[in-house]
Amino acid sequence: MKRHSNVCLGKSESSPAVVPVPMDLLSHDQDFNTHFANDILCRFQKDAVGKLCINDSWLTKIGKRLWEKQRSKINKKTEVRKSVMTDMRRLAALYLGMQKAEEELGELPAKEGNVSDLFKRTNFPHLEISISNYTSSEISEPNSVKAGLKLSLYYLLKSAAKIVKGTYLIEDKDELSNNVDKFVSVLELSSNYLFGDATYKINQQRQIKLRRPEALPQEDDLPGLRDYTVQRMECITYDQLEFWDLHRYVELRDLVVCRLTLFNTRRGSEPSRLLVSEWKDAENNVWIDKQQLEALDDVDKALARNLKVAYQSGKGNKHLVLVLFPKDTIEPVRKLCDEDIRSAAAIASTNIFLFPTTNGSEKPCIRLARGQQCV
């Protein structure tokens, strides 16, 4: 019986599982053996870049500061984790590229043997070669450049330089802090010739390629997609003979997000991060002013009765984003919020998101973050 119990628990979607802790993390200070180690450090791969992200003291300091800056966004935990890990990988790749550049330019003039060498102005020629090699795209086109990656490195270096400077000031190392300021000055003065090709390519793509009619979706496909989504939602919602399980819940969740994304013409990441509390406010008409409702004409009153209005935090949490729920989504959303149905679909009781991830996770469904995924 004990063996049977262990096998069943191992295959269960809601039971907790034992997660191994890499030995590399045991060498860090106590500060890193907490959420930062669990969310960031232990997720790196065991390649050269990943090992550097785990073992380099300066890189872990930079990553921890970036993580602490953004972790207040409780409804964007996965996006924050991916953003911090991507930034750490890019800094590690630049540092490894500087080490390879020593074969061409000789040893680094100022060398401490860690990522802080990136922020020394005397090492700038090595950094130039590293950026050029890291962002080159010779496979697709000769002399091509990864414009988005290259431009993001410019802002990443400036952000990381602020963290390095602040750390030096805290440690009463004013001279090293001043050297970081001089590095930033060199970086800004060199931005035109070092990152100018990336800026030009991005502007060219925005002005020419992305505005062509062939890049736009076919409007004739939208009515068919809407009809299928609405009919399928009604079939799942009002079918009393089918039992609610994981697959049925996931299909209805994806259909509702698809409907909301197209109806509101929003990015898929916005409706997918709606909270249950935000839907409850919409269901109770919290955002509708009854005094102004009486002054509306008959058409607007009909729209107000058939639509549910919700607001959620937008990009940067500095403004609110309007989300309208059409009448055909109201009952399906109520099904998604039902506690018994969520329990049958292995949704964690502590998950606060309206469109949650299954398997007992407390996150929103990230695979719906892109509009084309929900469609």
PDB file of N, CA, C and O in Angstrom, residues 153-215:
ATOM      1  N   LEU A 153      20.851  45.444 -25.133  1.00  0.00           N
ATOM      2  CA  LEU A 153      22.108  45.386 -24.387  1.00  0.00           C
ATOM      3  C   LEU A 153      22.553  46.770 -23.934  1.00  0.00           C
ATOM      4  O   LEU A 153      23.148  46.916 -22.860  1.00  0.00           O
ATOM      5  N   TYR A 154      22.278  47.773 -24.749  1.00  0.00           N
ATOM      6  CA  TYR A 154      22.663  49.143 -24.386  1.00  0.00           C
ATOM      7  C   TYR A 154      21.966  49.570 -23.097  1.00  0.00           C
ATOM      8  O   TYR A 154      22.611  50.071 -22.160  1.00  0.00           O
ATOM      9  N   TYR A 155      20.664  49.364 -23.032  1.00  0.00           N
ATOM     10  CA  TYR A 155      19.916  49.760 -21.835  1.00  0.00           C
ATOM     11  C   TYR A 155      20.212  48.833 -20.656  1.00  0.00           C
ATOM     12  O   TYR A 155      20.177  49.264 -19.495  1.00  0.00           O
ATOM     13  N   LEU A 156      20.513  47.577 -20.934  1.00  0.00           N
ATOM     14  CA  LEU A 156      20.867  46.660 -19.855  1.00  0.00           C
ATOM     15  C   LEU A 156      22.189  47.063 -19.208  1.00  0.00           C
ATOM     16  O   LEU A 156      22.324  47.037 -17.973  1.00  0.00           O
ATOM     17  N   LEU A 157      23.166  47.441 -20.013  1.00  0.00           N
ATOM     18  CA  LEU A 157      24.455  47.868 -19.463  1.00  0.00           C
ATOM     19  C   LEU A 157      24.300  49.127 -18.617  1.00  0.00           C
ATOM     20  O   LEU A 157      24.934  49.258 -17.561  1.00  0.00           O
ATOM     21  N   LYS A 158      23.443  50.041 -19.044  1.00  0.00           N
ATOM     22  CA  LYS A 158      23.229  51.256 -18.256  1.00  0.00           C
ATOM     23  C   LYS A 158      22.523  50.940 -16.940  1.00  0.00           C
ATOM     24  O   LYS A 158      22.873  51.503 -15.891  1.00  0.00           O
ATOM     25  N   SER A 159      21.544  50.048 -16.977  1.00  0.00           N
ATOM     26  CA  SER A 159      20.842  49.679 -15.740  1.00  0.00           C
ATOM     27  C   SER A 159      21.766  48.942 -14.784  1.00  0.00           C
ATOM     28  O   SER A 159      21.772  49.210 -13.570  1.00  0.00           O
ATOM     29  N   ALA A 160      22.545  48.007 -15.313  1.00  0.00           N
ATOM     30  CA  ALA A 160      23.465  47.259 -14.460  1.00  0.00           C
ATOM     31  C   ALA A 160      24.555  48.166 -13.901  1.00  0.00           C
ATOM     32  O   ALA A 160      25.016  47.974 -12.766  1.00  0.00           O
ATOM     33  N   ALA A 161      24.976  49.159 -14.685  1.00  0.00           N
ATOM     34  CA  ALA A 161      26.003  50.092 -14.204  1.00  0.00           C
ATOM     35  C   ALA A 161      25.504  50.880 -12.994  1.00  0.00           C
ATOM     36  O   ALA A 161      26.277  51.173 -12.072  1.00  0.00           O
ATOM     37  N   LYS A 162      24.228  51.227 -12.976  1.00  0.00           N
ATOM     38  CA  LYS A 162      23.671  51.924 -11.812  1.00  0.00           C
ATOM     39  C   LYS A 162      23.740  51.051 -10.566  1.00  0.00           C
ATOM     40  O   LYS A 162      24.036  51.532  -9.466  1.00  0.00           O
ATOM     41  N   ILE A 163      23.471  49.759 -10.740  1.00  0.00           N
ATOM     42  CA  ILE A 163      23.529  48.844  -9.595  1.00  0.00           C
ATOM     43  C   ILE A 163      24.962  48.702  -9.095  1.00  0.00           C
ATOM     44  O   ILE A 163      25.221  48.707  -7.884  1.00  0.00           O
ATOM     45  N   VAL A 164      25.905  48.588 -10.024  1.00  0.00           N
ATOM     46  CA  VAL A 164      27.315  48.475  -9.635  1.00  0.00           C
ATOM     47  C   VAL A 164      27.779  49.742  -8.926  1.00  0.00           C
ATOM     48  O   VAL A 164      28.471  49.686  -7.895  1.00  0.00           O
ATOM     49  N   LYS A 165      27.385  50.888  -9.454  1.00  0.00           N
ATOM     50  CA  LYS A 165      27.766  52.155  -8.825  1.00  0.00           C
ATOM     51  C   LYS A 165      27.181  52.263  -7.421  1.00  0.00           C
ATOM     52  O   LYS A 165      27.878  52.661  -6.469  1.00  0.00           O
ATOM     53  N   GLY A 166      25.907  51.918  -7.267  1.00  0.00           N
ATOM     54  CA  GLY A 166      25.294  51.972  -5.941  1.00  0.00           C
ATOM     55  C   GLY A 166      25.969  51.044  -4.953  1.00  0.00           C
ATOM     56  O   GLY A 166      26.134  51.387  -3.774  1.00  0.00           O
ATOM     57  N   THR A 167      26.380  49.871  -5.420  1.00  0.00           N
ATOM     58  CA  THR A 167      27.074  48.929  -4.535  1.00  0.00           C
ATOM     59  C   THR A 167      28.416  49.489  -4.085  1.00  0.00           C
ATOM     60  O   THR A 167      28.789  49.376  -2.906  1.00  0.00           O
ATOM     61  N   TYR A 168      29.145  50.117  -5.004  1.00  0.00           N
ATOM     62  CA  TYR A 168      30.426  50.726  -4.635  1.00  0.00           C
ATOM     63  C   TYR A 168      30.232  51.860  -3.630  1.00  0.00           C
ATOM     64  O   TYR A 168      31.029  52.019  -2.692  1.00  0.00           O
ATOM     65  N   LEU A 169      29.184  52.654  -3.810  1.00  0.00           N
ATOM     66  CA  LEU A 169      28.937  53.755  -2.873  1.00  0.00           C
ATOM     67  C   LEU A 169      28.598  53.229  -1.484  1.00  0.00           C
ATOM     68  O   LEU A 169      29.021  53.801  -0.468  1.00  0.00           O
ATOM     69  N   ILE A 170      27.824  52.156  -1.424  1.00  0.00           N
ATOM     70  CA  ILE A 170      27.491  51.565  -0.124  1.00  0.00           C
ATOM     71  C   ILE A 170      28.742  51.037   0.568  1.00  0.00           C
ATOM     72  O   ILE A 170      28.889  51.151   1.796  1.00  0.00           O
ATOM     73  N   GLU A 171      29.658  50.488  -0.214  1.00  0.00           N
ATOM     74  CA  GLU A 171      30.892  49.933   0.344  1.00  0.00           C
ATOM     75  C   GLU A 171      31.982  50.987   0.535  1.00  0.00           C
ATOM     76  O   GLU A 171      33.127  50.636   0.826  1.00  0.00           O
ATOM     77  N   ASP A 172      31.640  52.273   0.345  1.00  0.00           N
ATOM     78  CA  ASP A 172      32.574  53.389   0.545  1.00  0.00           C
ATOM     79  C   ASP A 172      33.772  53.291  -0.405  1.00  0.00           C
ATOM     80  O   ASP A 172      34.920  53.545  -0.028  1.00  0.00           O
ATOM     81  N   LYS A 173      33.484  52.941  -1.656  1.00  0.00           N
ATOM     82  CA  LYS A 173      34.515  52.869  -2.686  1.00  0.00           C
ATOM     83  C   LYS A 173      34.205  53.932  -3.740  1.00  0.00           C
ATOM     84  O   LYS A 173      33.743  53.640  -4.839  1.00  0.00           O
ATOM     85  N   ASP A 174      34.443  55.189  -3.351  1.00  0.00           N
ATOM     86  CA  ASP A 174      34.060  56.310  -4.209  1.00  0.00           C
ATOM     87  C   ASP A 174      34.849  56.336  -5.513  1.00  0.00           C
ATOM     88  O   ASP A 174      34.322  56.721  -6.562  1.00  0.00           O
ATOM     89  N   GLU A 175      36.103  55.955  -5.470  1.00  0.00           N
ATOM     90  CA  GLU A 175      36.912  55.990  -6.682  1.00  0.00           C
ATOM     91  C   GLU A 175      36.389  54.999  -7.724  1.00  0.00           C
ATOM     92  O   GLU A 175      36.281  55.325  -8.916  1.00  0.00           O
ATOM     93  N   LEU A 176      36.046  53.802  -7.273  1.00  0.00           N
ATOM     94  CA  LEU A 176      35.483  52.821  -8.196  1.00  0.00           C
ATOM     95  C   LEU A 176      34.118  53.268  -8.710  1.00  0.00           C
ATOM     96  O   LEU A 176      33.766  53.015  -9.866  1.00  0.00           O
ATOM     97  N   SER A 177      33.366  53.956  -7.859  1.00  0.00           N
ATOM     98  CA  SER A 177      32.068  54.484  -8.290  1.00  0.00           C
ATOM     99  C   SER A 177      32.240  55.526  -9.383  1.00  0.00           C
ATOM    100  O   SER A 177      31.485  55.557 -10.364  1.00  0.00           O
ATOM    101  N   ASN A 178      33.242  56.383  -9.239  1.00  0.00           N
ATOM    102  CA  ASN A 178      33.509  57.387 -10.271  1.00  0.00           C
ATOM    103  C   ASN A 178      33.948  56.733 -11.580  1.00  0.00           C
ATOM    104  O   ASN A 178      33.627  57.231 -12.671  1.00  0.00           O
ATOM    105  N   ASN A 179      34.657  55.630 -11.474  1.00  0.00           N
ATOM    106  CA  ASN A 179      35.069  54.926 -12.689  1.00  0.00           C
ATOM    107  C   ASN A 179      33.866  54.359 -13.445  1.00  0.00           C
ATOM    108  O   ASN A 179      33.865  54.310 -14.681  1.00  0.00           O
ATOM    109  N   VAL A 180      32.835  53.945 -12.709  1.00  0.00           N
ATOM    110  CA  VAL A 180      31.615  53.459 -13.365  1.00  0.00           C
ATOM    111  C   VAL A 180      30.931  54.598 -14.108  1.00  0.00           C
ATOM    112  O   VAL A 180      30.423  54.422 -15.225  1.00  0.00           O
ATOM    113  N   ASP A 181      30.920  55.804 -13.507  1.00  0.00           N
ATOM    114  CA  ASP A 181      30.352  56.970 -14.197  1.00  0.00           C
ATOM    115  C   ASP A 181      31.097  57.254 -15.497  1.00  0.00           C
ATOM    116  O   ASP A 181      30.483  57.588 -16.527  1.00  0.00           O
ATOM    117  N   LYS A 182      32.398  57.116 -15.468  1.00  0.00           N
ATOM    118  CA  LYS A 182      33.184  57.345 -16.680  1.00  0.00           C
ATOM    119  C   LYS A 182      32.901  56.273 -17.733  1.00  0.00           C
ATOM    120  O   LYS A 182      32.886  56.560 -18.932  1.00  0.00           O
ATOM    121  N   PHE A 183      32.667  55.040 -17.280  1.00  0.00           N
ATOM    122  CA  PHE A 183      32.295  53.989 -18.234  1.00  0.00           C
ATOM    123  C   PHE A 183      30.967  54.313 -18.906  1.00  0.00           C
ATOM    124  O   PHE A 183      30.814  54.144 -20.130  1.00  0.00           O
ATOM    125  N   VAL A 184      29.993  54.775 -18.125  1.00  0.00           N
ATOM    126  CA  VAL A 184      28.688  55.123 -18.697  1.00  0.00           C
ATOM    127  C   VAL A 184      28.833  56.266 -19.691  1.00  0.00           C
ATOM    128  O   VAL A 184      28.176  56.282 -20.744  1.00  0.00           O
ATOM    129  N   SER A 185      29.707  57.222 -19.393  1.00  0.00           N
ATOM    130  CA  SER A 185      29.940  58.324 -20.332  1.00  0.00           C
ATOM    131  C   SER A 185      30.515  57.813 -21.646  1.00  0.00           C
ATOM    132  O   SER A 185      30.098  58.237 -22.732  1.00  0.00           O
ATOM    133  N   VAL A 186      31.468  56.891 -21.557  1.00  0.00           N
ATOM    134  CA  VAL A 186      32.042  56.308 -22.773  1.00  0.00           C
ATOM    135  C   VAL A 186      30.977  55.539 -23.546  1.00  0.00           C
ATOM    136  O   VAL A 186      30.905  55.604 -24.784  1.00  0.00           O
ATOM    137  N   LEU A 187      30.125  54.809 -22.827  1.00  0.00           N
ATOM    138  CA  LEU A 187      29.066  54.036 -23.477  1.00  0.00           C
ATOM    139  C   LEU A 187      28.088  54.952 -24.205  1.00  0.00           C
ATOM    140  O   LEU A 187      27.681  54.666 -25.343  1.00  0.00           O
ATOM    141  N   GLU A 188      27.705  56.047 -23.578  1.00  0.00           N
ATOM    142  CA  GLU A 188      26.769  56.980 -24.212  1.00  0.00           C
ATOM    143  C   GLU A 188      27.409  57.687 -25.402  1.00  0.00           C
ATOM    144  O   GLU A 188      26.755  57.896 -26.431  1.00  0.00           O
ATOM    145  N   LEU A 189      28.681  58.065 -25.280  1.00  0.00           N
ATOM    146  CA  LEU A 189      29.358  58.723 -26.400  1.00  0.00           C
ATOM    147  C   LEU A 189      29.561  57.776 -27.581  1.00  0.00           C
ATOM    148  O   LEU A 189      29.629  58.221 -28.733  1.00  0.00           O
ATOM    149  N   SER A 190      29.649  56.486 -27.293  1.00  0.00           N
ATOM    150  CA  SER A 190      29.876  55.501 -28.354  1.00  0.00           C
ATOM    151  C   SER A 190      28.585  54.881 -28.874  1.00  0.00           C
ATOM    152  O   SER A 190      28.636  53.993 -29.731  1.00  0.00           O
ATOM    153  N   SER A 191      27.449  55.324 -28.363  1.00  0.00           N
ATOM    154  CA  SER A 191      26.188  54.667 -28.715  1.00  0.00           C
ATOM    155  C   SER A 191      25.838  54.833 -30.185  1.00  0.00           C
ATOM    156  O   SER A 191      25.247  53.933 -30.796  1.00  0.00           O
ATOM    157  N   ASN A 192      26.203  55.970 -30.787  1.00  0.00           N
ATOM    158  CA  ASN A 192      25.811  56.213 -32.181  1.00  0.00           C
ATOM    159  C   ASN A 192      26.460  55.228 -33.139  1.00  0.00           C
ATOM    160  O   ASN A 192      25.796  54.657 -34.011  1.00  0.00           O
ATOM    161  N   TYR A 193      27.756  55.017 -32.996  1.00  0.00           N
ATOM    162  CA  TYR A 193      28.414  54.117 -33.940  1.00  0.00           C
ATOM    163  C   TYR A 193      28.343  52.658 -33.503  1.00  0.00           C
ATOM    164  O   TYR A 193      28.433  51.750 -34.329  1.00  0.00           O
ATOM    165  N   LEU A 194      28.158  52.409 -32.197  1.00  0.00           N
ATOM    166  CA  LEU A 194      28.119  51.030 -31.729  1.00  0.00           C
ATOM    167  C   LEU A 194      26.721  50.425 -31.849  1.00  0.00           C
ATOM    168  O   LEU A 194      26.571  49.247 -32.192  1.00  0.00           O
ATOM    169  N   PHE A 195      25.687  51.237 -31.605  1.00  0.00           N
ATOM    170  CA  PHE A 195      24.314  50.730 -31.641  1.00  0.00           C
ATOM    171  C   PHE A 195      23.473  51.409 -32.727  1.00  0.00           C
ATOM    172  O   PHE A 195      22.268  51.185 -32.788  1.00  0.00           O
ATOM    173  N   GLY A 196      24.101  52.226 -33.553  1.00  0.00           N
ATOM    174  CA  GLY A 196      23.345  52.941 -34.578  1.00  0.00           C
ATOM    175  C   GLY A 196      22.717  52.026 -35.610  1.00  0.00           C
ATOM    176  O   GLY A 196      21.593  52.274 -36.076  1.00  0.00           O
ATOM    177  N   ASP A 197      23.409  50.944 -35.982  1.00  0.00           N
ATOM    178  CA  ASP A 197      22.844  50.032 -36.980  1.00  0.00           C
ATOM    179  C   ASP A 197      21.599  49.330 -36.456  1.00  0.00           C
ATOM    180  O   ASP A 197      20.639  49.093 -37.206  1.00  0.00           O
ATOM    181  N   ALA A 198      21.588  49.018 -35.162  1.00  0.00           N
ATOM    182  CA  ALA A 198      20.414  48.369 -34.581  1.00  0.00           C
ATOM    183  C   ALA A 198      19.221  49.321 -34.553  1.00  0.00           C
ATOM    184  O   ALA A 198      18.093  48.934 -34.871  1.00  0.00           O
ATOM    185  N   THR A 199      19.469  50.572 -34.175  1.00  0.00           N
ATOM    186  CA  THR A 199      18.382  51.555 -34.154  1.00  0.00           C
ATOM    187  C   THR A 199      17.811  51.777 -35.546  1.00  0.00           C
ATOM    188  O   THR A 199      16.587  51.850 -35.732  1.00  0.00           O
ATOM    189  N   TYR A 200      18.686  51.869 -36.536  1.00  0.00           N
ATOM    190  CA  TYR A 200      18.226  52.074 -37.915  1.00  0.00           C
ATOM    191  C   TYR A 200      17.392  50.892 -38.404  1.00  0.00           C
ATOM    192  O   TYR A 200      16.344  51.074 -39.039  1.00  0.00           O
ATOM    193  N   LYS A 201      17.833  49.686 -38.103  1.00  0.00           N
ATOM    194  CA  LYS A 201      17.113  48.503 -38.569  1.00  0.00           C
ATOM    195  C   LYS A 201      15.738  48.395 -37.919  1.00  0.00           C
ATOM    196  O   LYS A 201      14.750  48.042 -38.582  1.00  0.00           O
ATOM    197  N   ILE A 202      15.651  48.712 -36.635  1.00  0.00           N
ATOM    198  CA  ILE A 202      14.359  48.646 -35.944  1.00  0.00           C
ATOM    199  C   ILE A 202      13.396  49.681 -36.514  1.00  0.00           C
ATOM    200  O   ILE A 202      12.216  49.395 -36.763  1.00  0.00           O
ATOM    201  N   ASN A 203      13.876  50.902 -36.735  1.00  0.00           N
ATOM    202  CA  ASN A 203      13.015  51.936 -37.310  1.00  0.00           C
ATOM    203  C   ASN A 203      12.581  51.571 -38.725  1.00  0.00           C
ATOM    204  O   ASN A 203      11.437  51.835 -39.122  1.00  0.00           O
ATOM    205  N   GLN A 204      13.472  50.963 -39.483  1.00  0.00           N
ATOM    206  CA  GLN A 204      13.123  50.564 -40.842  1.00  0.00           C
ATOM    207  C   GLN A 204      12.045  49.487 -40.839  1.00  0.00           C
ATOM    208  O   GLN A 204      11.098  49.540 -41.633  1.00  0.00           O
ATOM    209  N   GLN A 205      12.176  48.520 -39.959  1.00  0.00           N
ATOM    210  CA  GLN A 205      11.158  47.476 -39.875  1.00  0.00           C
ATOM    211  C   GLN A 205       9.821  48.039 -39.431  1.00  0.00           C
ATOM    212  O   GLN A 205       8.766  47.635 -39.931  1.00  0.00           O
ATOM    213  N   ARG A 206       9.851  48.979 -38.495  1.00  0.00           N
ATOM    214  CA  ARG A 206       8.608  49.563 -38.003  1.00  0.00           C
ATOM    215  C   ARG A 206       7.912  50.396 -39.077  1.00  0.00           C
ATOM    216  O   ARG A 206       6.686  50.386 -39.198  1.00  0.00           O
ATOM    217  N   GLN A 207       8.680  51.117 -39.867  1.00  0.00           N
ATOM    218  CA  GLN A 207       8.098  52.031 -40.843  1.00  0.00           C
ATOM    219  C   GLN A 207       7.721  51.352 -42.152  1.00  0.00           C
ATOM    220  O   GLN A 207       6.827  51.817 -42.855  1.00  0.00           O
ATOM    221  N   ILE A 208       8.384  50.265 -42.490  1.00  0.00           N
ATOM    222  CA  ILE A 208       8.164  49.660 -43.808  1.00  0.00           C
ATOM    223  C   ILE A 208       7.453  48.316 -43.694  1.00  0.00           C
ATOM    224  O   ILE A 208       6.325  48.148 -44.159  1.00  0.00           O
ATOM    225  N   LYS A 209       8.083  47.358 -43.030  1.00  0.00           N
ATOM    226  CA  LYS A 209       7.566  45.998 -43.066  1.00  0.00           C
ATOM    227  C   LYS A 209       6.287  45.828 -42.256  1.00  0.00           C
ATOM    228  O   LYS A 209       5.324  45.217 -42.713  1.00  0.00           O
ATOM    229  N   LEU A 210       6.258  46.367 -41.036  1.00  0.00           N
ATOM    230  CA  LEU A 210       5.136  46.094 -40.147  1.00  0.00           C
ATOM    231  C   LEU A 210       3.863  46.820 -40.554  1.00  0.00           C
ATOM    232  O   LEU A 210       2.786  46.494 -40.058  1.00  0.00           O
ATOM    233  N   ARG A 211       3.959  47.819 -41.435  1.00  0.00           N
ATOM    234  CA  ARG A 211       2.775  48.570 -41.844  1.00  0.00           C
ATOM    235  C   ARG A 211       2.216  48.106 -43.181  1.00  0.00           C
ATOM    236  O   ARG A 211       1.253  48.681 -43.674  1.00  0.00           O
ATOM    237  N   ARG A 212       2.794  47.109 -43.754  1.00  0.00           N
ATOM    238  CA  ARG A 212       2.274  46.599 -45.013  1.00  0.00           C
ATOM    239  C   ARG A 212       0.957  45.865 -44.784  1.00  0.00           C
ATOM    240  O   ARG A 212       0.781  45.189 -43.772  1.00  0.00           O
ATOM    241  N   PRO A 213       0.020  45.981 -45.721  1.00  0.00           N
ATOM    242  CA  PRO A 213      -1.270  45.285 -45.546  1.00  0.00           C
ATOM    243  C   PRO A 213      -1.125  43.780 -45.410  1.00  0.00           C
ATOM    244  O   PRO A 213      -1.929  43.134 -44.734  1.00  0.00           O
ATOM    245  N   GLU A 214      -0.097  43.204 -46.039  1.00  0.00           N
ATOM    246  CA  GLU A 214       0.070  41.755 -45.959  1.00  0.00           C
ATOM    247  C   GLU A 214       0.445  41.287 -44.562  1.00  0.00           C
ATOM    248  O   GLU A 214       0.259  40.116 -44.220  1.00  0.00           O
ATOM    249  N   ALA A 215       0.968  42.208 -43.733  1.00  0.00           N
ATOM    250  CA  ALA A 215       1.325  41.846 -42.361  1.00  0.00           C
ATOM    251  C   ALA A 215       0.133  41.906 -41.415  1.00  0.00           C
ATOM    252  O   ALA A 215       0.231  41.447 -40.276  1.00  0.00           O
TER     253      ALA A 215
END
